[in-house]
Short mmCIF file of C-alpha atoms in Angstrom, two decimals:
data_model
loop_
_atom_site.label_atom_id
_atom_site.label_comp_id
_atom_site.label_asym_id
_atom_site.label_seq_id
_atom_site.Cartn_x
_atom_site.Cartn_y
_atom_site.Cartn_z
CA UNK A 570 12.15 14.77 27.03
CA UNK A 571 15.76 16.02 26.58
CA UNK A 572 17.07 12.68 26.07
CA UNK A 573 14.47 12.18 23.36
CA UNK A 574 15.05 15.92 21.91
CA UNK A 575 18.65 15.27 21.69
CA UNK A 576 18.66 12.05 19.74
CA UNK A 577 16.03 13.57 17.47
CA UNK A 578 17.87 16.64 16.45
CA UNK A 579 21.38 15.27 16.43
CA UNK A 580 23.07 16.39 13.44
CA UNK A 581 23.17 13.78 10.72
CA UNK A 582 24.27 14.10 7.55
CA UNK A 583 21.85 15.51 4.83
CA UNK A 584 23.47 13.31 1.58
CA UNK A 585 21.35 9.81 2.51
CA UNK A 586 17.91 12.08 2.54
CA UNK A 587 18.53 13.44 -0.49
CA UNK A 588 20.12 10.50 -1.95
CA UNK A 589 16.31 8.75 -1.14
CA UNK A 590 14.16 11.80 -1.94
CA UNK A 591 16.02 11.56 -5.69
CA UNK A 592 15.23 7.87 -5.91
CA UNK A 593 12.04 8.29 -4.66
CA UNK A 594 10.97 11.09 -7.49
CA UNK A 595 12.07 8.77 -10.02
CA UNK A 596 10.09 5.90 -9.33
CA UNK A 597 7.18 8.02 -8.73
CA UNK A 598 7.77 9.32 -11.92
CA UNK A 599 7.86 5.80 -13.52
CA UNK A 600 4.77 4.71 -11.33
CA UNK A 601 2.83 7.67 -12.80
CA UNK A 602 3.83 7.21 -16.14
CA UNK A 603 2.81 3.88 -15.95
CA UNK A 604 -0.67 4.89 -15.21
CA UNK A 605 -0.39 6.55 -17.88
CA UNK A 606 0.45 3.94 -20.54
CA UNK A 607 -2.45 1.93 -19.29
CA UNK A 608 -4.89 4.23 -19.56
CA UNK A 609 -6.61 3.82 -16.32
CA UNK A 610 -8.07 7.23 -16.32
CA UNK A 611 -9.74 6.01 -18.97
CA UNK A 612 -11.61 3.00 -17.34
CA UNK A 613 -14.00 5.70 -15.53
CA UNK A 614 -15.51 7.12 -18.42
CA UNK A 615 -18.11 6.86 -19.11
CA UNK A 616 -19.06 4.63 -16.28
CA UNK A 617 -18.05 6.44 -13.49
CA UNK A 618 -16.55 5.10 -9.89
CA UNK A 619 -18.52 1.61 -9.02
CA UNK A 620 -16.03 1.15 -5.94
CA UNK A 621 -15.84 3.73 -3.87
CA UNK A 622 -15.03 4.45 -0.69
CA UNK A 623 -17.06 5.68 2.38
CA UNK A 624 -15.44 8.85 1.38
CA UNK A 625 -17.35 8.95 -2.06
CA UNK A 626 -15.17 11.44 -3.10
CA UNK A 627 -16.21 12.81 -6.48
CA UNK A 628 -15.27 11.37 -9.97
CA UNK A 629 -13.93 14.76 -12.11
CA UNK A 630 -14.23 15.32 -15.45
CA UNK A 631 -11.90 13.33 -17.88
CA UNK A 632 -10.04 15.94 -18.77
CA UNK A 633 -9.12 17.53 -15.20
CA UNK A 634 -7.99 13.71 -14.25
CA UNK A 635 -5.73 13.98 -17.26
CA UNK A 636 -4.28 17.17 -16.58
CA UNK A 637 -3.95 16.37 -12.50
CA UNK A 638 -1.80 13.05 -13.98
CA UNK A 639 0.32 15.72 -15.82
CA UNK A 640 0.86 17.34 -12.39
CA UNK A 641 1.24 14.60 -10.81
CA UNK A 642 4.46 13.85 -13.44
CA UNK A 643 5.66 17.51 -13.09
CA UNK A 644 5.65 17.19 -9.14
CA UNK A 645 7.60 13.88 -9.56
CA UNK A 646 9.85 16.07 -11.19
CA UNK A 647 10.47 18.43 -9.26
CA UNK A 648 10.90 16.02 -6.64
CA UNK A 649 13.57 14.29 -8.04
CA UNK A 650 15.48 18.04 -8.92
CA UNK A 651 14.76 19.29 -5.49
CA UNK A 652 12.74 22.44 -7.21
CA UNK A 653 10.12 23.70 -5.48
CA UNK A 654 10.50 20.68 -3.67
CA UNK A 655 8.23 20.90 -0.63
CA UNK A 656 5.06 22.67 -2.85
CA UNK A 657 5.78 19.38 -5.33
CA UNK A 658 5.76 16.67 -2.78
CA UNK A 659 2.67 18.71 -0.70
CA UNK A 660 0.92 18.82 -4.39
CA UNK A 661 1.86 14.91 -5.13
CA UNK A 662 0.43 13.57 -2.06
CA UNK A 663 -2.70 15.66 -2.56
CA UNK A 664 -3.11 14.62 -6.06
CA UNK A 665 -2.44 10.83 -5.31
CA UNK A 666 -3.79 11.08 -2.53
CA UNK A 667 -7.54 12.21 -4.56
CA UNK A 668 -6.85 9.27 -6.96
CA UNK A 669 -5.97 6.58 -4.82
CA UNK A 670 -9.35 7.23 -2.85
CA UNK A 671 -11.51 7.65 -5.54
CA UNK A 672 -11.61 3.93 -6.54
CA UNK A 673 -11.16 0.56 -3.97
CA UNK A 674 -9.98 -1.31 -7.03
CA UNK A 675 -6.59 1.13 -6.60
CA UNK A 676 -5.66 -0.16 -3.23
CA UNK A 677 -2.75 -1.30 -2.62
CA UNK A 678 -0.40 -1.67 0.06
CA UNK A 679 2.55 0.01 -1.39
CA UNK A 680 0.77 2.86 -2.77
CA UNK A 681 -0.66 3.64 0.48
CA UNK A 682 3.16 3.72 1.88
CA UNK A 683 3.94 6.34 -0.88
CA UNK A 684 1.49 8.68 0.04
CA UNK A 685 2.04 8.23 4.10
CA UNK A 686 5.99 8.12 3.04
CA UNK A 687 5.52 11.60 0.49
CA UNK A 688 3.45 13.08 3.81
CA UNK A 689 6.13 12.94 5.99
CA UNK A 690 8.87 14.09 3.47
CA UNK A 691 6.91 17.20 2.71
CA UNK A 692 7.96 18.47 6.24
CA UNK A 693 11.80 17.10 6.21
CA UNK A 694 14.89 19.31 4.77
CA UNK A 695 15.25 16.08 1.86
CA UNK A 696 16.38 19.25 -0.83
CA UNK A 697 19.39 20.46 1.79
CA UNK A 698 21.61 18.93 -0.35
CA UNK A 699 22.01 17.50 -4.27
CA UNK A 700 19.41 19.85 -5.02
CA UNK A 701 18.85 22.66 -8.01
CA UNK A 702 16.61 24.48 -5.95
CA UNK A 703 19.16 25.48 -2.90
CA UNK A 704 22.35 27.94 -4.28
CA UNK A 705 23.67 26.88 -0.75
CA UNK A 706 23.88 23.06 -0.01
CA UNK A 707 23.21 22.52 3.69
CA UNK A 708 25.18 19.25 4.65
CA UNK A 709 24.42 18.47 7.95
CA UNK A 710 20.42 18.41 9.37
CA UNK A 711 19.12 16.58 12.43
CA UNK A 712 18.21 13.03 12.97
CA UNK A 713 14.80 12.81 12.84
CA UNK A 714 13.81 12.77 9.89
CA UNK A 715 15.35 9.29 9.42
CA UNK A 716 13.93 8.33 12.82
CA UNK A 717 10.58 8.57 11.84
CA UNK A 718 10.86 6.97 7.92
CA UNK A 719 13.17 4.45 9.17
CA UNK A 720 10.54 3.41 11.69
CA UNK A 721 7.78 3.66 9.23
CA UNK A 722 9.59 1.49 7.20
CA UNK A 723 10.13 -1.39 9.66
CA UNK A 724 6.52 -1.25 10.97
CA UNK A 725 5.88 -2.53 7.14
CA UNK A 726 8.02 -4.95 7.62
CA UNK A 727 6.70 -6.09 11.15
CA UNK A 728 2.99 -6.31 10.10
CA UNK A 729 3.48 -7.96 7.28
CA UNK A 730 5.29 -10.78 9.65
CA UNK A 731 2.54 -10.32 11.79
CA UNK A 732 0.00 -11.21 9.46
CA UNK A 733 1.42 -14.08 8.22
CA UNK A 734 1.01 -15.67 11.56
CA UNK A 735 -2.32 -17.61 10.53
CA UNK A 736 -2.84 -21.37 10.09
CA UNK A 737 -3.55 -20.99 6.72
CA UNK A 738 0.14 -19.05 5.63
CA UNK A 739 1.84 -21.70 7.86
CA UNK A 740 -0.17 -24.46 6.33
CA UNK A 741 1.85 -22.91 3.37
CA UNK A 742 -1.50 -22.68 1.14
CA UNK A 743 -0.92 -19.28 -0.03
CA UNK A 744 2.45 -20.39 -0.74
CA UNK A 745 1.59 -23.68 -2.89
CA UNK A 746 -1.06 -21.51 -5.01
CA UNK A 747 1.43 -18.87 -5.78
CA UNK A 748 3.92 -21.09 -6.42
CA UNK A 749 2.33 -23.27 -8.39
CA UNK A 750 0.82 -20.34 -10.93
CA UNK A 751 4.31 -18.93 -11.33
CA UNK A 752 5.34 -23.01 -12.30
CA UNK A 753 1.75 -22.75 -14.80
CA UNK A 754 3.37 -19.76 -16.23
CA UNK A 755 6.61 -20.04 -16.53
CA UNK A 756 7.43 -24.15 -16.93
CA UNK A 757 10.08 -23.97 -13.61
CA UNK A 758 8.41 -26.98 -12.44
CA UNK A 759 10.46 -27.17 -9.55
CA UNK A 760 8.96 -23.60 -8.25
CA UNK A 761 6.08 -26.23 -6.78
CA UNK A 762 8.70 -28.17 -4.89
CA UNK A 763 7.81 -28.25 -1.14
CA UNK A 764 11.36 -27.05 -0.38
CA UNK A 765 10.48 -23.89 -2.49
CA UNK A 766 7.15 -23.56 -0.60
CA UNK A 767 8.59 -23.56 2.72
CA UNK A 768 11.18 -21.26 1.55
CA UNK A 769 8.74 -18.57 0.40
CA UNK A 770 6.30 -19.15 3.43
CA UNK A 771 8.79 -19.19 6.80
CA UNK A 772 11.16 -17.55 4.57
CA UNK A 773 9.05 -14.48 4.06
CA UNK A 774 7.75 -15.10 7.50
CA UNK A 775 11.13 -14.68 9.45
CA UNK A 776 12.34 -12.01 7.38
CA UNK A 777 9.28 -9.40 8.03
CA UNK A 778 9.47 -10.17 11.71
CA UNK A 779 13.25 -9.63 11.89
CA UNK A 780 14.83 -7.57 9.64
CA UNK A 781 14.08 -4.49 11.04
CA UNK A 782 16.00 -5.37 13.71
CA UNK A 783 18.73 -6.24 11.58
CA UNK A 784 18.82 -3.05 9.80
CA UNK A 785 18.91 -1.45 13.23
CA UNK A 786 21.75 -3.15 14.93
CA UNK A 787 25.16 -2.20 12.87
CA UNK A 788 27.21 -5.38 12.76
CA UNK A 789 24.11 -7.04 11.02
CA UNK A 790 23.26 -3.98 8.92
CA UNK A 791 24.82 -5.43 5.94
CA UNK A 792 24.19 -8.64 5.71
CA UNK A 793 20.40 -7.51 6.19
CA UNK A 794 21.10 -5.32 3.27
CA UNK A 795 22.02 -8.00 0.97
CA UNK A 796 18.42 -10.03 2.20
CA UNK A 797 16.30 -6.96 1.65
CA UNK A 798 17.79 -7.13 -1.80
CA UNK A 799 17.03 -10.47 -2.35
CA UNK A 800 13.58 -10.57 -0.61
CA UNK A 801 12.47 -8.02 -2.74
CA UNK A 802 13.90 -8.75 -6.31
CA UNK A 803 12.33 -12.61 -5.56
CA UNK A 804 8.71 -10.58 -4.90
CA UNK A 805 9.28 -8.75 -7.96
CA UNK A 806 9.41 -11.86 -9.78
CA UNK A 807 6.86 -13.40 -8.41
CA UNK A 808 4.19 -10.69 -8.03
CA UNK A 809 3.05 -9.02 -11.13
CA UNK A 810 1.17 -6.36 -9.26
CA UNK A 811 3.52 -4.93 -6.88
CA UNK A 812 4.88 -2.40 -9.77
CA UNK A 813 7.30 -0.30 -8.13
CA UNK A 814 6.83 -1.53 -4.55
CA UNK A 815 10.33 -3.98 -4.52
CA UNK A 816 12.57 -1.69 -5.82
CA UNK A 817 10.97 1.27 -3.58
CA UNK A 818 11.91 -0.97 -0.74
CA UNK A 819 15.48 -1.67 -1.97
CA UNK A 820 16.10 2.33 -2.23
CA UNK A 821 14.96 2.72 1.56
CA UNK A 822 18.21 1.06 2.19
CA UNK A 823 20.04 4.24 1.80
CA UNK A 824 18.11 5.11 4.92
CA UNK A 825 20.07 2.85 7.27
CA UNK A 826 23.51 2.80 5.52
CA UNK A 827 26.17 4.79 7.37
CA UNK A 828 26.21 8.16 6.53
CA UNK A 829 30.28 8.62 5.68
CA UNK A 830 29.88 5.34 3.43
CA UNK A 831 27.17 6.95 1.63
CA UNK A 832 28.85 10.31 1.35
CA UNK A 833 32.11 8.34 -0.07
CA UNK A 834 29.97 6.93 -3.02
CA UNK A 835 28.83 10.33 -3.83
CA UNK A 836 32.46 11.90 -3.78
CA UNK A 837 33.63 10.51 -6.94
CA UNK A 838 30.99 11.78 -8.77
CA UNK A 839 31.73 15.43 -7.60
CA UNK A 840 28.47 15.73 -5.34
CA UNK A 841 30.80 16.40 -2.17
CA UNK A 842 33.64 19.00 -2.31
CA UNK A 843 35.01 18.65 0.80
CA UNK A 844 34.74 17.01 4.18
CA UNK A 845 33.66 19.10 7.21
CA UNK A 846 36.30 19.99 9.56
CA UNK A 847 34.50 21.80 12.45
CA UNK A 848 32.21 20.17 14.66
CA UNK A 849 29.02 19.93 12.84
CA UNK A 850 26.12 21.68 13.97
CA UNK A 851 22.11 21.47 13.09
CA UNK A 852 20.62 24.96 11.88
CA UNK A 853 17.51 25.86 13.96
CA UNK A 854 15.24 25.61 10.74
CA UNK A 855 15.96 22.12 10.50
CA UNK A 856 15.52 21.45 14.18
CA UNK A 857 12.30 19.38 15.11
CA UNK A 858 9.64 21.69 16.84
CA UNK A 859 7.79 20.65 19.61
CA UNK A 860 4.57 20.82 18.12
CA UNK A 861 5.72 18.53 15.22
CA UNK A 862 6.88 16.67 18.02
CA UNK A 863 4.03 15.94 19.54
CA UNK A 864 2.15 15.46 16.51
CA UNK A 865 5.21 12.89 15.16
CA UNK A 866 4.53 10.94 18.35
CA UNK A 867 0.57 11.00 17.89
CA UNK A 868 1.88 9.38 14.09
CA UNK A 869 3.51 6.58 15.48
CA UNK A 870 0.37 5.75 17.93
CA UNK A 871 -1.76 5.51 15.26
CA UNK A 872 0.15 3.69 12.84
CA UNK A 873 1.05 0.61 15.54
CA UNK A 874 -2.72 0.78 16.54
CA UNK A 875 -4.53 0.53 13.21
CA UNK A 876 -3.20 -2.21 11.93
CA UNK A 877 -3.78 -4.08 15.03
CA UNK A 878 -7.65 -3.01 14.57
CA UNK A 879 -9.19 -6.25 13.64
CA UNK A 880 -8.10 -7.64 16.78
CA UNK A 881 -11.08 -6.11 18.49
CA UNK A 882 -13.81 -6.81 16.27
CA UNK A 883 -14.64 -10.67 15.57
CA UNK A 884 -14.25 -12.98 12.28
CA UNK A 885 -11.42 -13.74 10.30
CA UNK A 886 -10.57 -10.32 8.71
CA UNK A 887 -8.93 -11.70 5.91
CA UNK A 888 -12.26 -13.45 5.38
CA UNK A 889 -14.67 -10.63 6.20
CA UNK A 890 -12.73 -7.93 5.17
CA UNK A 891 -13.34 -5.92 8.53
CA UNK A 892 -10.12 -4.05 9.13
CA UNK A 893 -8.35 -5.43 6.27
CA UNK A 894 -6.99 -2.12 4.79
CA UNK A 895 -4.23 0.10 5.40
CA UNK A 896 -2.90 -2.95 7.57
CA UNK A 897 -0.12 -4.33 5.76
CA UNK A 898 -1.54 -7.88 5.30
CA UNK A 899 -0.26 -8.79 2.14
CA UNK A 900 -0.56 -11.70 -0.17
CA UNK A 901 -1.87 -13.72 2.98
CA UNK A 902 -4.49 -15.10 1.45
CA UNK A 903 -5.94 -16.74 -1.77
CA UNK A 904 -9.28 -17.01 -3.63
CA UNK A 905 -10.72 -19.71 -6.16
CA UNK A 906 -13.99 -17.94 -7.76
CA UNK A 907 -16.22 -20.86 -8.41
CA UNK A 908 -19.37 -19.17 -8.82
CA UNK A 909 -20.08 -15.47 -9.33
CA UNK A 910 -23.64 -14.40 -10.12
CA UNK A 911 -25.95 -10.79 -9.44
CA UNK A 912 -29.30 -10.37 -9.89
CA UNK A 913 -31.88 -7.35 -9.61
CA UNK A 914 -35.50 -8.48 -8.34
CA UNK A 915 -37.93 -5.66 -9.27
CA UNK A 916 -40.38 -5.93 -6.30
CA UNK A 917 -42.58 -4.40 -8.25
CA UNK A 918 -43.01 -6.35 -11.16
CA UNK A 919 -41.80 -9.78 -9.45
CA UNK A 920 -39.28 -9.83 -12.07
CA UNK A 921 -35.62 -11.41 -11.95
CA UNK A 922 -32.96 -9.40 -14.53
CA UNK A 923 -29.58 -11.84 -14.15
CA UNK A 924 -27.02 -9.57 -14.61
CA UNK A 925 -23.75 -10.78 -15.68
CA UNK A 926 -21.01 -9.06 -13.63
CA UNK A 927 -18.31 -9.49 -16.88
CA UNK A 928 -20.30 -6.69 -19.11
CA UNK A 929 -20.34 -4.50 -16.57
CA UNK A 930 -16.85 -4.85 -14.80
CA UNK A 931 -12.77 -5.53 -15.86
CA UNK A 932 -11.67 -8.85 -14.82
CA UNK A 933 -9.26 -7.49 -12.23
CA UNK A 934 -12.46 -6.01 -10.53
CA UNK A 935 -14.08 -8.76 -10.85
CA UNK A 936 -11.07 -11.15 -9.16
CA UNK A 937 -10.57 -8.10 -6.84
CA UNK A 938 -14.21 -8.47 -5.89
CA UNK A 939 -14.22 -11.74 -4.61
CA UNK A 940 -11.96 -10.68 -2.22
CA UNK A 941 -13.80 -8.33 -0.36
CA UNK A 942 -17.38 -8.14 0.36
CA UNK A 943 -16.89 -4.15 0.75
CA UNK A 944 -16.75 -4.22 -2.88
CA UNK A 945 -19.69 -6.80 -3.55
CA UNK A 946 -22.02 -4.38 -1.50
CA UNK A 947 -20.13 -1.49 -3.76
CA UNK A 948 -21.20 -3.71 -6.66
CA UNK A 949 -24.83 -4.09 -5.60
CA UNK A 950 -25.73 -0.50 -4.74
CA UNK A 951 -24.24 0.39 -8.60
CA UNK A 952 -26.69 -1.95 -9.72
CA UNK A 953 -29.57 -0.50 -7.36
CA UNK A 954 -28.68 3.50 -8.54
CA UNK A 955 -26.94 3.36 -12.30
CA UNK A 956 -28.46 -0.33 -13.77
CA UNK A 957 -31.87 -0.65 -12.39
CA UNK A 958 -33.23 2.49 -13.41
CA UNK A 959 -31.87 2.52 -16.75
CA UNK A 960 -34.36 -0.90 -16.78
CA UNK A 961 -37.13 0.97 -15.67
CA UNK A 962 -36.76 -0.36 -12.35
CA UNK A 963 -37.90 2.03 -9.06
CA UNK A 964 -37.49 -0.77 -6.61
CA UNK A 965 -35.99 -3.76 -6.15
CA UNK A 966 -33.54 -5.90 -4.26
CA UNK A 967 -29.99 -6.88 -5.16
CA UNK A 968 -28.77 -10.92 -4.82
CA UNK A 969 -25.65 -12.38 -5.12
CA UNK A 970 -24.55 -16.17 -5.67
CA UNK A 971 -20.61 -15.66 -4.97
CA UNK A 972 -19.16 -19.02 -4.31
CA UNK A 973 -14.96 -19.12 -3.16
CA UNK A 974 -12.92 -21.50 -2.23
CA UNK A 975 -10.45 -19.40 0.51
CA UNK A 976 -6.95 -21.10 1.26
CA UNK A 977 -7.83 -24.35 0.06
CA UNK A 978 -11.06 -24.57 1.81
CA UNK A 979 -14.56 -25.80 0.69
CA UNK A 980 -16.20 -23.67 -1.47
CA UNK A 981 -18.99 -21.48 0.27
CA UNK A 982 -20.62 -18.27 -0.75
CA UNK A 983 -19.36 -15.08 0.96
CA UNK A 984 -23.16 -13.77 1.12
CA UNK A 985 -26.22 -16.12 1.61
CA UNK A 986 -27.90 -15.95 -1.95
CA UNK A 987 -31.53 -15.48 -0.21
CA UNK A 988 -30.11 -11.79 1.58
CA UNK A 989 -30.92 -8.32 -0.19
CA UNK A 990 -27.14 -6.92 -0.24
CA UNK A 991 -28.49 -3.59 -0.21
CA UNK A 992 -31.02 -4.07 2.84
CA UNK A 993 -28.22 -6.30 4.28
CA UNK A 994 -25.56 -3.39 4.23
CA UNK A 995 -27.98 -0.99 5.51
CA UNK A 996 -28.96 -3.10 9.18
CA UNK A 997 -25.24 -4.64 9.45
CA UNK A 998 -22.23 -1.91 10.63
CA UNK A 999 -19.57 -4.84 10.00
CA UNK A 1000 -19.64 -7.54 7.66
CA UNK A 1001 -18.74 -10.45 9.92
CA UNK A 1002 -22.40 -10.33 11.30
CA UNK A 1003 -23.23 -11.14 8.14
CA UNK A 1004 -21.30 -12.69 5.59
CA UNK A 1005 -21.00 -16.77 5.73
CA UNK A 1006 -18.87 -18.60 7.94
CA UNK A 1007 -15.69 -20.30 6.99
CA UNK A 1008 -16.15 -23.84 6.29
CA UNK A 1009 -14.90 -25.47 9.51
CA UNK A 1010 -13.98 -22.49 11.34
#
């Protein structure tokens, strides 16, 4: 362990930490103001949470969701100042944390990064330096802080390549249909070129499973730079729901640079007085402890085993949704929502109420519905506890007549139309023992 213990608390310099932490409070900053602008707290009220997780954590009133968004911009704040800086990232990923598990319809892959990312930075020194909150700058701190957010960085990287090793992404489906809606949207017609397909498919393919290692090794490190750049500028293009998630990736870059190139940026600007003349040494308080140690390794177990998950439980996953979250498969597959139809059957009354899922739902739910059958169950016990009572219905079953076509396959429905989802969800612990199979699969 002294080998490991002495490339963990190696002294590094603290100027590319703080140089991240800064860019990472501003974009949080813009990603909650965004929220913001939309007015998403508002799409809860007075309707309440229709997707929620297993957690079922409760929906608070309007007004303490409003002010936790206006501590969730004051942390971002102080995050980006280094004030209070620990307290503000420990309160941020609490607060996000609360709102990005309230509702399924918030997933998303990068937001999940921020609040695994904002966990781990509560516990590094990222204020030691270009902050307002330390009288005393503290240059030099030890290595493992970037270790561990330079590894949870590339594991992004690596699943995503992962995932995209499926007949359907190398069949370059997803590819065509993303391609082609861009072309819709914008006129580029030659965005649905086949060249431009197999660019974005084995493109995106061999840069996930590789540039980790090219940000690793440092004769590569540079060029690797300049295709994280591009990768990530072409997503933001392309994808109009990745927000912030490109250019967060672009400012983990500061992460691998070499430390004295990153230090002679800042010294222009005044941020760096001087250079350190005697040999540099790490303060204890910024020394990894062994307990964090331990618990840092238990970390890293669990993130290289959960995405890996679905490998032990059968059915497509990006079909039956078993094991799809928090696993980094993203944009790997693609939906065409030929049919979508509910129903309540009031058992008692041998009565059929169609219910039409656009009154009740936003179209993104609705598109983000047909994605998972999580949600559709989600869907069909609202119906059961909020709709059918408010009919003056005590019992009945809950239909669906959800008809996809996935990655260019025939249309089938997800659920056979004949099964009670909410019996269904109650005798079935994972949905690929019971949603329809794949149309020649």
């Amino acid at each position: 362990m002294t080998a490991i213990d002495n490339v963990l608390n190696k002294p590094s310099s603290a100027y590319p930490l703080a140089v991240f932490r800064i860019f990472f409070g501003f974009l949080l900053c813009l990603d909650v103001c965004r929220i913001y602008k939309i007015k998403l707290i508002n799409s809860f009220y007075p309707r309440g949470v229709v997707f929620h997780y297993d957690l079922n954590l409760p929906l608070v009133g309007q007004s303490v969701l409003n002010l936790i968004l206006l501590l969730l911009f004051l942390a971002t704040v102080g995050i980006t100042l280094g004030v209070f800086y620990k307290w503000c990232m420990g309160l941020f990923v609490l607060l996000f944390s609360y709102f990005f598990f309230l509702d399924m319809t918030l997933y998303n892959n990068h937001l999940y990064l921020i609040i695994l990312i904002g966990c781990l930075m509560t516990f590094m020194p990222a204020d030691a330096v270009l902050s307002l909150n330390r009288k005393t700058p503290q240059k030099i701190i030890a290595y493992w802080p970037y270790f561990i957010l330079k590894f949870q960085i590339i594991l992004v990287y690596l699943f995503g390549g992962i995932s995209k090793l499926n007949p359907f992404w190398l069949d370059l489906h997803p590819a065509k249909e993303l391609l082609l809606a861009k072309a819709n949207a914008s006129g580029l017609e030659f965005l649905q070129t086949v060249i431009m397909q197999n660019v974005v498919a084995y493109g995106g393919l061999f840069f996930d499973l590789f540039i980790g290692f090219l940000l690793m090794y440092s004769r590569t490190r540079y060029f690797a730079f300049i295709m994280v750049v591009a990768f990530n500028i072409l997503n933001a293009y392309l994808f109009n729901d990745i927000y912030i998630f490109p250019f967060f990736m672009i400012g983990t870059l500061v992460l691998f640079a070499d430390e004295k190139h990153v230090e002679n940026y800042l010294r222009p600007f005044g941020f760096i007085k001087k250079n350190i003349k005697k040999e540099p040494k790490v303060l204890k308080e910024f020394k990894m402890k062994n307990t964090f140690k331990y618990l840092l390794f238990v970390y890293m177990i669990f993130q290289c085993v959960v995405p890996l998950r679905h490998l032990f439980i059968p059915g497509y996953t990006d079909w039956t949704g078993d094991a799809h979250f928090f696993s980094w498969r993203m944009k790997i597959q693609h939906r065409d929502i030929k049919e979508m139809q509910f129903a309540i059957f009031d058992t008692d009354n041998k009565v059929i109420h169609k219910i039409e899922p656009n009154k009740l739902l936003f179209p993104d739910e609705i598109k983000l519905m047909a994605n998972s059958p999580q949600m559709i169950v989600r869907f069909a016990e609202y119906l059961k506890d909020e709709i059918a009572p408010k009919n003056g219905i005590a019992n009945c079953e809950i239909k669906s007549k959800i008809k996809v076509s996935f990655n260019g396959l025939e249309p089938c429905y997800i659920f056979d139309p004949d099964v009670d989802l909410i019996k269904g969800s109650q005798v079935n612990n994972r949905f690929y023992t019971w949603v329809n199979k794949l149309p020649n699969n």
